Amino acid sequence: MSDQNTTHFGYKQVPVQEKAKRVREVFDSVATRYDVMNDLMSLGIHRLWKRHAIELSGVRRGQRVLDLASGTGDLAYRFSGLVGPDGLVVMTDINAAMLGEGRTRMLDRGRVGNIQYSLVNAEQIPFESDLFDCVTIGFGLRNVTHKQNAIDEMFRVLKPGGRALILEFSHPTTKPLSKVYDAYSFSVLPMLGKLVANDSESYRYLAESIRMHPDQETLRSMMEASGFERCEYFNHTGGIVAIHRGYKL
């Protein structure tokens, strides 16, 4: 951020009050092709990243889960099966188009009864404190204007003993991989976006937003600043993605 009135939107500086609107526009544009692009961009590996996040969550039958920035609901779908009919998964997104795609996908796959849907800005979660056993945000934190506020809110709505998981693109752990990843991100991703979603600029923003996101150690420190304990992270694919976990004790 260059000052208190602006923030980054990719590499651009924009007024703070405009970032959420611009992020919504990005996902309005790509919502219908979101799942296809995820598979193409990651060669399907995103499924393994999400599977590990589910394993780390420790979610059990009867628990309550808040899934922020749910998108089309990959995490929420799995949580719904784990919590069973006595549990609850609240599937949220700041973007109505993405949440609508997720809801349709859930209905098509027969997931009903223990899922609720809510438009939610992660910086202002509209639920009472100490409510959820687990809070997750998958590939959404980098789009939040004030990330520390969102992490503070995740801590607030967790029950004592609950845990939060942040699954997000991060920073490669070696320079050779970083160079290859940069070349892929700024050449291949916009091209795929143009061919598949007819939108190269949204995927250029994706590449830029990843570079502006805090690195693994910085994000762990941010979680600790919110009050989380036993914070740790797990690198995947050489640090291209990291899963952070912390507990409210």
GROMACS .gro file of C-alpha atoms in nm:
model
  249
    1MET     CA    1   0.000   0.000   0.000
    2SER     CA    2   0.128   0.343  -0.089
    3ASP     CA    3  -0.086   0.515   0.175
    4GLN     CA    4  -0.391   0.455   0.391
    5ASN     CA    5  -0.630   0.553   0.110
    6THR     CA    6  -0.504   0.312  -0.157
    7THR     CA    7  -0.432  -0.057  -0.181
    8HIS     CA    8  -0.301  -0.295  -0.444
    9PHE     CA    9  -0.518  -0.457  -0.707
   10GLY     CA   10  -0.259  -0.677  -0.866
   11TYR     CA   11   0.027  -0.440  -0.938
   12LYS     CA   12  -0.202  -0.136  -0.962
   13GLN     CA   13  -0.281   0.101  -0.678
   14VAL     CA   14  -0.654   0.168  -0.641
   15PRO     CA   15  -0.867   0.346  -0.381
   16VAL     CA   16  -0.937   0.118  -0.085
   17GLN     CA   17  -1.313   0.142  -0.132
   18GLU     CA   18  -1.285   0.023  -0.494
   19LYS     CA   19  -1.092  -0.301  -0.446
   20ALA     CA   20  -1.383  -0.522  -0.339
   21LYS     CA   21  -1.585  -0.398  -0.639
   22ARG     CA   22  -1.301  -0.477  -0.877
   23VAL     CA   23  -1.253  -0.824  -0.729
   24ARG     CA   24  -1.626  -0.891  -0.772
   25GLU     CA   25  -1.600  -0.787  -1.137
   26VAL     CA   26  -1.312  -1.030  -1.192
   27PHE     CA   27  -1.511  -1.324  -1.058
   28ASP     CA   28  -1.832  -1.216  -1.232
   29SER     CA   29  -1.634  -1.253  -1.552
   30VAL     CA   30  -1.487  -1.598  -1.483
   31ALA     CA   31  -1.756  -1.765  -1.269
   32THR     CA   32  -1.902  -1.995  -1.534
   33ARG     CA   33  -1.559  -2.123  -1.642
   34TYR     CA   34  -1.397  -2.122  -1.300
   35ASP     CA   35  -1.375  -2.499  -1.248
   36VAL     CA   36  -1.244  -2.567  -1.599
   37MET     CA   37  -0.976  -2.303  -1.558
   38ASN     CA   38  -0.871  -2.442  -1.219
   39ASP     CA   39  -0.812  -2.783  -1.374
   40LEU     CA   40  -0.621  -2.640  -1.669
   41MET     CA   41  -0.409  -2.397  -1.468
   42SER     CA   42  -0.300  -2.652  -1.209
   43LEU     CA   43  -0.313  -2.964  -1.430
   44GLY     CA   44  -0.563  -3.097  -1.177
   45ILE     CA   45  -0.321  -3.071  -0.883
   46HIS     CA   46  -0.554  -2.828  -0.703
   47ARG     CA   47  -0.758  -3.133  -0.602
   48LEU     CA   48  -0.460  -3.270  -0.406
   49TRP     CA   49  -0.403  -2.934  -0.235
   50LYS     CA   50  -0.766  -2.921  -0.127
   51ARG     CA   51  -0.764  -3.284  -0.014
   52HIS     CA   52  -0.473  -3.210   0.219
   53ALA     CA   53  -0.652  -2.904   0.357
   54ILE     CA   54  -0.954  -3.123   0.437
   55GLU     CA   55  -0.729  -3.373   0.615
   56LEU     CA   56  -0.564  -3.097   0.819
   57SER     CA   57  -0.901  -2.953   0.922
   58GLY     CA   58  -0.989  -3.246   1.148
   59VAL     CA   59  -1.358  -3.183   1.082
   60ARG     CA   60  -1.588  -3.445   1.232
   61ARG     CA   61  -1.954  -3.540   1.238
   62GLY     CA   62  -2.184  -3.285   1.397
   63GLN     CA   63  -1.945  -2.990   1.373
   64ARG     CA   64  -2.002  -2.644   1.229
   65VAL     CA   65  -1.778  -2.522   0.947
   66LEU     CA   66  -1.756  -2.175   0.794
   67ASP     CA   67  -1.607  -2.179   0.444
   68LEU     CA   68  -1.512  -1.828   0.332
   69ALA     CA   69  -1.460  -1.745  -0.036
   70SER     CA   70  -1.616  -2.080  -0.121
   71GLY     CA   71  -1.627  -2.022  -0.494
   72THR     CA   72  -1.788  -2.325  -0.654
   73GLY     CA   73  -1.763  -2.520  -0.330
   74ASP     CA   74  -1.488  -2.782  -0.356
   75LEU     CA   75  -1.409  -2.757   0.016
   76ALA     CA   76  -1.770  -2.710   0.125
   77TYR     CA   77  -1.877  -3.022  -0.062
   78ARG     CA   78  -1.626  -3.236   0.124
   79PHE     CA   79  -1.706  -3.076   0.458
   80SER     CA   80  -2.076  -3.144   0.404
   81GLY     CA   81  -2.005  -3.514   0.380
   82LEU     CA   82  -1.786  -3.510   0.690
   83VAL     CA   83  -2.020  -3.323   0.926
   84GLY     CA   84  -2.321  -3.532   0.829
   85PRO     CA   85  -2.688  -3.445   0.885
   86ASP     CA   86  -2.622  -3.325   1.241
   87GLY     CA   87  -2.356  -3.077   1.133
   88LEU     CA   88  -2.360  -2.755   0.933
   89VAL     CA   89  -2.149  -2.602   0.657
   90VAL     CA   90  -2.196  -2.232   0.583
   91MET     CA   91  -2.079  -2.168   0.229
   92THR     CA   92  -1.997  -1.803   0.164
   93ASP     CA   93  -1.853  -1.571  -0.096
   94ILE     CA   94  -1.843  -1.197  -0.153
   95ASN     CA   95  -1.941  -1.257  -0.515
   96ALA     CA   96  -2.304  -1.346  -0.591
   97ALA     CA   97  -2.222  -1.506  -0.927
   98MET     CA   98  -1.966  -1.739  -0.772
   99LEU     CA   99  -2.196  -1.828  -0.482
  100GLY     CA  100  -2.475  -1.899  -0.729
  101GLU     CA  101  -2.249  -2.131  -0.928
  102GLY     CA  102  -2.153  -2.308  -0.606
  103ARG     CA  103  -2.514  -2.349  -0.493
  104THR     CA  104  -2.616  -2.492  -0.831
  105ARG     CA  105  -2.327  -2.734  -0.820
  106MET     CA  106  -2.421  -2.850  -0.469
  107LEU     CA  107  -2.782  -2.910  -0.570
  108ASP     CA  108  -2.674  -3.098  -0.882
  109ARG     CA  109  -2.459  -3.326  -0.666
  110GLY     CA  110  -2.733  -3.386  -0.411
  111ARG     CA  111  -2.581  -3.187  -0.126
  112VAL     CA  112  -2.879  -3.047   0.065
  113GLY     CA  113  -2.994  -3.018   0.424
  114ASN     CA  114  -2.671  -2.932   0.602
  115ILE     CA  115  -2.546  -2.645   0.384
  116GLN     CA  116  -2.640  -2.280   0.412
  117TYR     CA  117  -2.538  -2.000   0.173
  118SER     CA  118  -2.449  -1.642   0.257
  119LEU     CA  119  -2.296  -1.343   0.082
  120VAL     CA  120  -2.009  -1.252   0.315
  121ASN     CA  121  -1.721  -1.007   0.314
  122ALA     CA  122  -1.446  -1.188   0.505
  123GLU     CA  123  -1.350  -0.861   0.675
  124GLN     CA  124  -1.695  -0.834   0.837
  125ILE     CA  125  -1.825  -1.184   0.907
  126PRO     CA  126  -2.193  -1.151   1.008
  127PHE     CA  127  -2.197  -1.431   1.265
  128GLU     CA  128  -2.166  -1.434   1.641
  129SER     CA  129  -1.839  -1.506   1.818
  130ASP     CA  130  -1.731  -1.854   1.926
  131LEU     CA  131  -1.969  -2.028   1.683
  132PHE     CA  132  -1.770  -2.251   1.446
  133ASP     CA  133  -1.545  -2.551   1.499
  134CYS     CA  134  -1.348  -2.479   1.183
  135VAL     CA  135  -1.310  -2.178   0.952
  136THR     CA  136  -1.148  -2.211   0.611
  137ILE     CA  137  -1.065  -1.981   0.323
  138GLY     CA  138  -0.937  -2.136   0.004
  139PHE     CA  139  -0.768  -1.917  -0.257
  140GLY     CA  140  -0.954  -1.611  -0.135
  141LEU     CA  141  -0.741  -1.429   0.120
  142ARG     CA  142  -0.520  -1.267  -0.142
  143ASN     CA  143  -0.828  -1.087  -0.278
  144VAL     CA  144  -0.922  -0.935   0.058
  145THR     CA  145  -0.845  -0.565   0.099
  146HIS     CA  146  -0.747  -0.577   0.467
  147LYS     CA  147  -0.614  -0.927   0.524
  148GLN     CA  148  -0.540  -0.880   0.893
  149ASN     CA  149  -0.902  -0.782   0.953
  150ALA     CA  150  -1.019  -1.103   0.786
  151ILE     CA  151  -0.784  -1.315   0.997
  152ASP     CA  152  -0.904  -1.134   1.311
  153GLU     CA  153  -1.263  -1.216   1.213
  154MET     CA  154  -1.179  -1.581   1.152
  155PHE     CA  155  -1.038  -1.597   1.504
  156ARG     CA  156  -1.341  -1.424   1.653
  157VAL     CA  157  -1.604  -1.661   1.512
  158LEU     CA  158  -1.413  -1.976   1.606
  159LYS     CA  159  -1.501  -2.168   1.920
  160PRO     CA  160  -1.221  -2.214   2.174
  161GLY     CA  161  -1.039  -2.522   2.052
  162GLY     CA  162  -1.137  -2.449   1.693
  163ARG     CA  163  -0.896  -2.420   1.404
  164ALA     CA  164  -0.857  -2.206   1.094
  165LEU     CA  165  -0.706  -2.309   0.763
  166ILE     CA  166  -0.586  -2.076   0.490
  167LEU     CA  167  -0.520  -2.243   0.156
  168GLU     CA  168  -0.356  -1.995  -0.078
  169PHE     CA  169  -0.105  -1.943  -0.354
  170SER     CA  170   0.225  -1.852  -0.194
  171HIS     CA  171   0.593  -1.806  -0.276
  172PRO     CA  172   0.816  -2.072  -0.438
  173THR     CA  173   1.097  -2.187  -0.212
  174THR     CA  174   1.373  -2.191  -0.478
  175LYS     CA  175   1.487  -1.930  -0.732
  176PRO     CA  176   1.487  -2.168  -1.032
  177LEU     CA  177   1.126  -2.268  -0.962
  178SER     CA  178   1.033  -1.904  -0.907
  179LYS     CA  179   1.165  -1.810  -1.252
  180VAL     CA  180   0.976  -2.092  -1.423
  181TYR     CA  181   0.661  -2.005  -1.228
  182ASP     CA  182   0.685  -1.639  -1.327
  183ALA     CA  183   0.719  -1.729  -1.693
  184TYR     CA  184   0.419  -1.960  -1.671
  185SER     CA  185   0.206  -1.713  -1.474
  186PHE     CA  186   0.257  -1.412  -1.697
  187SER     CA  187   0.258  -1.590  -2.034
  188VAL     CA  188   0.051  -1.908  -2.015
  189LEU     CA  189  -0.219  -1.807  -1.765
  190PRO     CA  190  -0.345  -1.498  -1.955
  191MET     CA  191  -0.342  -1.700  -2.277
  192LEU     CA  192  -0.550  -1.978  -2.118
  193GLY     CA  193  -0.784  -1.717  -1.978
  194LYS     CA  194  -0.835  -1.569  -2.322
  195LEU     CA  195  -0.892  -1.906  -2.490
  196VAL     CA  196  -1.117  -2.067  -2.225
  197ALA     CA  197  -1.289  -1.780  -2.044
  198ASN     CA  198  -1.245  -1.507  -2.306
  199ASP     CA  199  -1.079  -1.299  -2.035
  200SER     CA  200  -0.702  -1.258  -2.024
  201GLU     CA  201  -0.700  -0.959  -1.787
  202SER     CA  202  -0.864  -1.144  -1.497
  203TYR     CA  203  -0.593  -1.408  -1.512
  204ARG     CA  204  -0.324  -1.146  -1.539
  205TYR     CA  205  -0.469  -1.004  -1.217
  206LEU     CA  206  -0.450  -1.354  -1.066
  207ALA     CA  207  -0.078  -1.373  -1.140
  208GLU     CA  208  -0.015  -1.026  -1.001
  209SER     CA  209  -0.226  -1.077  -0.687
  210ILE     CA  210  -0.024  -1.388  -0.600
  211ARG     CA  211   0.299  -1.186  -0.607
  212MET     CA  212   0.149  -0.923  -0.377
  213HIS     CA  213   0.031  -1.180  -0.122
  214PRO     CA  214   0.235  -1.221   0.200
  215ASP     CA  215   0.491  -1.499   0.200
  216GLN     CA  216   0.460  -1.805   0.423
  217GLU     CA  217   0.639  -1.667   0.729
  218THR     CA  218   0.464  -1.330   0.709
  219LEU     CA  219   0.122  -1.493   0.694
  220ARG     CA  220   0.205  -1.713   0.991
  221SER     CA  221   0.302  -1.402   1.186
  222MET     CA  222  -0.027  -1.238   1.090
  223MET     CA  223  -0.219  -1.535   1.226
  224GLU     CA  224  -0.024  -1.519   1.551
  225ALA     CA  225  -0.099  -1.146   1.574
  226SER     CA  226  -0.472  -1.230   1.560
  227GLY     CA  227  -0.435  -1.464   1.857
  228PHE     CA  228  -0.393  -1.800   1.685
  229GLU     CA  229  -0.159  -2.048   1.851
  230ARG     CA  230   0.036  -2.351   1.725
  231CYS     CA  231   0.050  -2.184   1.383
  232GLU     CA  232   0.220  -2.381   1.109
  233TYR     CA  233   0.220  -2.410   0.733
  234PHE     CA  234   0.262  -2.684   0.477
  235ASN     CA  235   0.417  -2.608   0.139
  236HIS     CA  236   0.288  -2.777  -0.173
  237THR     CA  237   0.441  -2.790  -0.520
  238GLY     CA  238   0.759  -2.619  -0.405
  239GLY     CA  239   0.580  -2.342  -0.219
  240ILE     CA  240   0.355  -2.240  -0.509
  241VAL     CA  241   0.073  -2.316  -0.267
  242ALA     CA  242   0.077  -2.323   0.113
  243ILE     CA  243  -0.175  -2.433   0.373
  244HIS     CA  244  -0.159  -2.241   0.701
  245ARG     CA  245  -0.325  -2.377   1.013
  246GLY     CA  246  -0.377  -2.217   1.353
  247TYR     CA  247  -0.582  -2.290   1.665
  248LYS     CA  248  -0.793  -2.077   1.897
  249LEU     CA  249  -0.688  -2.209   2.237
   0.00000   0.00000   0.00000
